Short mmCIF file of C-alpha atoms in Angstrom, two decimals:
data_model
loop_
_atom_site.label_atom_id
_atom_site.label_comp_id
_atom_site.label_asym_id
_atom_site.label_seq_id
_atom_site.Cartn_x
_atom_site.Cartn_y
_atom_site.Cartn_z
CA MET A 1058 27.13 118.47 -32.33
CA PRO A 1059 27.16 114.65 -31.93
CA LYS A 1060 25.11 112.72 -34.45
CA ILE A 1061 22.77 110.09 -33.04
CA CYS A 1062 22.25 107.12 -35.31
CA PRO A 1063 18.54 106.76 -36.14
CA ARG A 1064 18.97 102.98 -36.52
CA CYS A 1065 20.89 101.88 -33.43
CA GLY A 1066 21.00 105.03 -31.29
CA TYR A 1067 24.80 105.15 -31.10
CA VAL A 1068 26.25 108.62 -30.44
CA ASN A 1069 28.69 109.44 -33.24
CA PRO A 1070 31.17 112.34 -33.63
CA ASP A 1071 29.72 115.42 -35.29
CA ASP A 1072 31.85 114.92 -38.41
CA ALA A 1073 30.81 111.29 -38.94
CA ASN A 1074 29.08 110.50 -42.22
CA TYR A 1075 28.26 106.93 -41.23
CA CYS A 1076 27.46 105.34 -37.88
CA VAL A 1077 30.64 103.98 -36.29
CA LYS A 1078 28.70 101.07 -34.82
CA CYS A 1079 26.33 99.91 -37.54
CA GLY A 1080 27.43 101.82 -40.66
CA TYR A 1081 24.08 103.59 -41.20
CA PRO A 1082 24.50 106.75 -43.34
CA LEU A 1083 24.27 109.92 -41.25
CA SER A 1084 24.48 112.46 -44.07
CA PRO A 1085 21.42 114.64 -44.40
CA GLN A 1086 18.87 113.32 -46.86
CA PRO A 1087 18.03 115.48 -49.84
CA PRO A 1088 14.90 117.51 -49.17
CA SER A 1089 11.72 116.23 -50.72
CA PRO A 1090 10.25 118.38 -53.47
CA SER A 1091 8.10 121.10 -51.95
CA GLN A 1092 4.38 120.95 -52.55
CA PRO A 1093 2.81 123.85 -54.48
CA ASP A 1094 1.16 126.45 -52.28
CA ARG A 1095 -2.60 126.91 -52.22
CA LEU A 1096 -2.52 129.85 -54.62
CA THR A 1097 -0.66 127.81 -57.22
CA THR A 1098 -2.80 124.73 -56.64
CA ALA A 1099 -5.99 126.76 -57.13
CA PHE A 1100 -4.60 128.32 -60.31
CA ASN A 1101 -3.64 124.91 -61.73
CA ILE A 1102 -7.10 123.53 -61.00
CA PHE A 1103 -8.72 126.59 -62.56
CA THR A 1104 -6.72 126.47 -65.80
CA LYS A 1105 -7.52 122.78 -66.25
CA ASN A 1106 -11.25 123.26 -65.70
CA LEU A 1107 -12.33 126.29 -67.71
CA SER A 1108 -15.94 125.09 -67.63
CA LEU A 1109 -16.04 126.86 -64.25
CA LEU A 1110 -16.35 130.08 -66.26
CA LEU A 1111 -19.86 129.09 -67.34
CA PRO A 1112 -21.85 130.05 -64.18
CA PRO A 1113 -20.47 133.61 -64.01
CA ILE A 1114 -20.95 134.00 -67.77
CA ILE A 1115 -24.60 132.99 -67.37
CA MET A 1116 -24.89 135.41 -64.44
CA LEU A 1117 -23.52 138.24 -66.58
CA ILE A 1118 -25.93 137.50 -69.44
CA ILE A 1119 -28.93 137.43 -67.10
CA GLU A 1120 -27.89 140.70 -65.48
CA LEU A 1121 -27.38 142.44 -68.83
CA VAL A 1122 -30.68 141.21 -70.25
CA LEU A 1123 -32.57 142.19 -67.11
CA ALA A 1124 -30.92 145.62 -66.96
CA GLY A 1125 -31.69 146.15 -70.65
CA ILE A 1126 -35.36 145.26 -70.23
CA LEU A 1127 -35.82 147.52 -67.22
CA ALA A 1128 -33.94 150.36 -68.93
CA ALA A 1129 -36.20 150.05 -71.98
CA ILE A 1130 -39.31 150.18 -69.80
CA THR A 1131 -37.98 153.23 -67.96
CA GLY A 1132 -37.14 154.93 -71.26
CA GLY A 1133 -40.66 154.32 -72.54
CA ILE A 1134 -42.20 155.77 -69.41
CA PHE A 1135 -39.97 158.85 -69.70
CA PHE A 1136 -41.73 159.93 -72.88
CA ILE A 1137 -45.03 159.82 -71.00
CA SER A 1138 -43.90 161.37 -67.70
CA PRO A 1139 -40.30 162.23 -66.69
CA ILE A 1140 -41.27 162.20 -63.01
CA ALA A 1141 -42.85 158.77 -63.31
CA ALA A 1142 -39.69 157.61 -65.12
CA LEU A 1143 -37.52 158.77 -62.19
CA VAL A 1144 -39.72 156.93 -59.70
CA THR A 1145 -39.70 153.85 -61.90
CA ALA A 1146 -35.92 154.02 -62.24
CA LEU A 1147 -35.57 154.10 -58.44
CA ILE A 1148 -37.88 151.13 -58.01
CA PHE A 1149 -36.04 149.18 -60.70
CA SER A 1150 -32.69 150.00 -59.07
CA VAL A 1151 -33.91 148.46 -55.83
CA ILE A 1152 -35.24 145.41 -57.67
CA LEU A 1153 -31.94 144.99 -59.54
CA GLY A 1154 -29.95 145.28 -56.32
CA ILE A 1155 -31.96 142.49 -54.70
CA VAL A 1156 -31.98 140.27 -57.79
CA TYR A 1157 -28.25 140.73 -58.35
CA ALA A 1158 -27.54 139.70 -54.75
CA LEU A 1159 -29.56 136.51 -55.22
CA ILE A 1160 -28.00 135.71 -58.60
CA PHE A 1161 -24.52 136.34 -57.20
CA SER A 1162 -25.17 133.95 -54.28
CA ILE A 1163 -26.47 131.21 -56.56
CA THR A 1164 -23.55 131.68 -58.97
CA VAL A 1165 -20.93 131.43 -56.22
CA HIS A 1166 -22.59 128.36 -54.70
CA THR A 1167 -22.90 126.62 -58.08
CA THR A 1168 -19.28 127.40 -58.91
CA THR A 1169 -18.15 126.05 -55.54
CA PHE A 1170 -19.81 122.70 -56.24
CA MET A 1171 -17.98 122.64 -59.56
CA ALA A 1172 -14.76 123.59 -57.75
CA GLN A 1173 -15.13 120.56 -55.50
CA ASP A 1174 -15.39 118.22 -58.48
CA SER A 1175 -12.42 119.94 -60.14
CA ALA A 1176 -10.30 119.59 -57.00
CA ARG A 1177 -11.14 115.89 -56.88
CA GLY A 1178 -10.17 115.37 -60.51
CA ILE A 1179 -13.78 114.95 -61.64
CA LYS A 1180 -15.06 116.77 -64.71
CA PRO A 1181 -17.43 119.45 -63.35
CA ASN A 1182 -21.01 119.46 -64.58
CA THR A 1183 -22.79 122.82 -64.51
CA SER A 1184 -26.32 121.40 -64.51
CA SER A 1185 -25.60 118.99 -61.65
CA ALA A 1186 -23.79 121.69 -59.67
CA PHE A 1187 -26.71 124.08 -60.13
CA GLY A 1188 -29.14 121.44 -58.85
CA ASN A 1189 -26.98 120.78 -55.79
CA ALA A 1190 -26.64 124.52 -55.20
CA MET A 1191 -30.40 125.09 -55.26
CA ASN A 1192 -31.01 122.12 -52.95
CA THR A 1193 -28.60 123.48 -50.33
CA LEU A 1194 -29.12 127.21 -50.84
CA SER A 1195 -31.10 127.50 -47.60
CA LYS A 1196 -27.92 126.73 -45.66
CA LEU A 1197 -26.54 130.04 -46.96
CA SER A 1198 -29.60 131.98 -45.82
CA SER A 1199 -27.78 134.09 -43.22
CA ILE A 1200 -25.28 135.58 -45.67
CA ILE A 1201 -27.84 135.79 -48.49
CA ILE A 1202 -30.06 137.95 -46.27
CA VAL A 1203 -27.10 140.26 -45.64
CA LEU A 1204 -26.35 140.48 -49.37
CA VAL A 1205 -30.00 141.20 -50.22
CA ILE A 1206 -30.14 144.01 -47.63
CA LEU A 1207 -26.95 145.49 -49.04
CA GLY A 1208 -28.37 145.15 -52.56
CA LEU A 1209 -31.50 146.95 -51.39
CA LEU A 1210 -29.44 149.79 -49.94
CA LEU A 1211 -27.37 149.92 -53.11
CA GLY A 1212 -30.53 150.63 -55.05
CA PHE A 1213 -31.54 153.47 -52.72
CA THR A 1214 -28.24 155.25 -52.18
CA ARG A 1215 -25.67 157.11 -54.22
CA PHE A 1216 -22.75 155.96 -52.09
CA LEU A 1217 -21.94 153.30 -54.65
CA GLY A 1218 -18.22 153.10 -53.87
CA VAL A 1219 -18.71 152.54 -50.15
CA LEU A 1220 -21.48 149.99 -50.60
CA TRP A 1221 -19.52 148.22 -53.34
CA ILE A 1222 -16.70 147.67 -50.85
CA VAL A 1223 -19.11 146.53 -48.11
CA LEU A 1224 -20.87 144.19 -50.53
CA GLY A 1225 -17.51 142.83 -51.64
CA LEU A 1226 -16.50 142.19 -48.04
CA ALA A 1227 -19.79 140.38 -47.50
CA GLY A 1228 -18.76 138.15 -50.38
CA ILE A 1229 -15.98 136.67 -48.23
CA PRO A 1230 -18.31 134.81 -45.85
CA LEU A 1231 -20.43 133.86 -48.87
CA PHE A 1232 -17.49 131.99 -50.42
CA ILE A 1233 -16.58 130.50 -47.03
CA ILE A 1234 -20.10 129.35 -46.06
CA SER A 1235 -20.62 127.98 -49.57
CA SER A 1236 -17.41 125.93 -49.37
CA ALA A 1237 -18.28 124.70 -45.89
CA THR A 1238 -21.73 123.64 -47.10
CA VAL A 1239 -20.27 121.81 -50.11
CA LEU A 1240 -17.89 120.01 -47.73
CA ASN A 1241 -20.85 119.15 -45.48
CA ARG A 1242 -19.46 121.32 -42.68
CA PRO A 1243 -22.22 123.96 -42.39
CA MET A 1244 -21.13 127.29 -40.88
CA SER A 1245 -23.08 130.18 -39.48
CA LEU A 1246 -22.17 133.73 -40.47
CA THR A 1247 -20.34 134.24 -37.17
CA GLU A 1248 -18.43 130.98 -37.57
CA ALA A 1249 -17.39 131.98 -41.10
CA ILE A 1250 -16.02 135.31 -39.86
CA ASN A 1251 -14.12 133.58 -37.05
CA TRP A 1252 -12.77 131.00 -39.48
CA TYR A 1253 -11.48 133.73 -41.76
CA SER A 1254 -9.65 135.36 -38.85
CA ARG A 1255 -7.93 132.05 -38.09
CA ALA A 1256 -7.16 131.44 -41.76
CA PHE A 1257 -5.19 134.68 -41.93
CA ASN A 1258 -2.81 133.31 -39.30
CA VAL A 1259 -2.38 130.04 -41.22
CA ASP A 1260 -2.09 131.36 -44.79
CA GLY A 1261 -2.14 135.14 -44.95
CA ALA A 1262 -1.39 135.32 -48.66
CA ALA A 1263 -4.26 133.05 -49.70
CA SER A 1264 -6.62 134.79 -47.27
CA ALA A 1265 -5.71 138.17 -48.76
CA VAL A 1266 -6.36 136.84 -52.28
CA ILE A 1267 -9.81 135.67 -51.17
CA LEU A 1268 -10.46 139.24 -50.00
CA VAL A 1269 -9.36 140.74 -53.32
CA GLY A 1270 -11.22 138.06 -55.26
CA SER A 1271 -14.45 138.82 -53.39
CA LEU A 1272 -14.16 142.52 -54.20
CA LEU A 1273 -13.38 141.88 -57.87
CA SER A 1274 -16.23 139.38 -58.12
CA LEU A 1275 -18.64 142.32 -58.27
CA ILE A 1276 -17.05 143.78 -61.40
CA PRO A 1277 -18.68 142.59 -64.65
CA ILE A 1278 -16.40 140.70 -67.08
CA VAL A 1279 -13.63 140.54 -64.46
CA ASN A 1280 -15.84 138.38 -62.23
CA ILE A 1281 -16.02 135.74 -64.94
CA PHE A 1282 -12.49 134.82 -63.85
CA THR A 1283 -12.39 135.92 -60.21
CA ILE A 1284 -15.48 134.00 -59.04
CA PRO A 1285 -14.18 130.56 -60.15
CA TYR A 1286 -10.64 131.14 -58.87
CA THR A 1287 -11.86 132.51 -55.52
CA ALA A 1288 -14.30 129.61 -55.17
CA ILE A 1289 -11.52 127.07 -55.78
CA LEU A 1290 -9.10 128.78 -53.42
CA THR A 1291 -11.69 129.12 -50.66
CA TYR A 1292 -12.69 125.48 -51.07
CA ILE A 1293 -9.06 124.40 -50.68
CA MET A 1294 -8.62 126.65 -47.65
CA VAL A 1295 -11.78 125.41 -45.92
CA SER A 1296 -10.74 121.81 -46.71
CA ASP A 1297 -7.33 122.31 -45.09
CA ILE A 1298 -8.18 124.54 -42.15
CA SER A 1299 -10.73 123.37 -39.60
#
């Protein structure tokens, strides 16, 4: 195939290494170093900013303390009346489901603000991120309502496995809407779902990791690591894909 000189436009033979007319080199240029993919970029940001572990650690402590207090109250009531203890346990389960949904939403949103600073090379500040998260939490109201309803159902039902999966799936739009809010590109719940469908066509691997990360973000101890990484990855994805 003839080689066209990019400098003068002369049509050279296909075996020419230099332009016959002007001498411009026609050999292929060495490829530029490839940029790391989003998964690697998110991992690098995460490992350099381990302070992102703090919000989920605080979330875990609050959940354990709250569960311990309610369990102690239920145990005390049991000695008085086993039936009253069962009713109390059910009520507390519902309360915990709702509170956990709220704490989870606040934790993800706080971590996403810290993820933005980390991605920009700024040292993340937990206190500042928490303040920003609380000031903009109303923009996540649509997905928070969904999470609270699911938390309520989780307290009433025994189908824990099914609801855990549903709650984990609901975490996907939570991460997306949070990132969009941090980037000052507010999304509705419907827009977040549509965005995720498009994102799968652009970067299927990263989109699948967001799915897995959302599910694992409901597992205590594990979520200390999955919430920050998923928040960073989602932030990068929302930044890149309009």
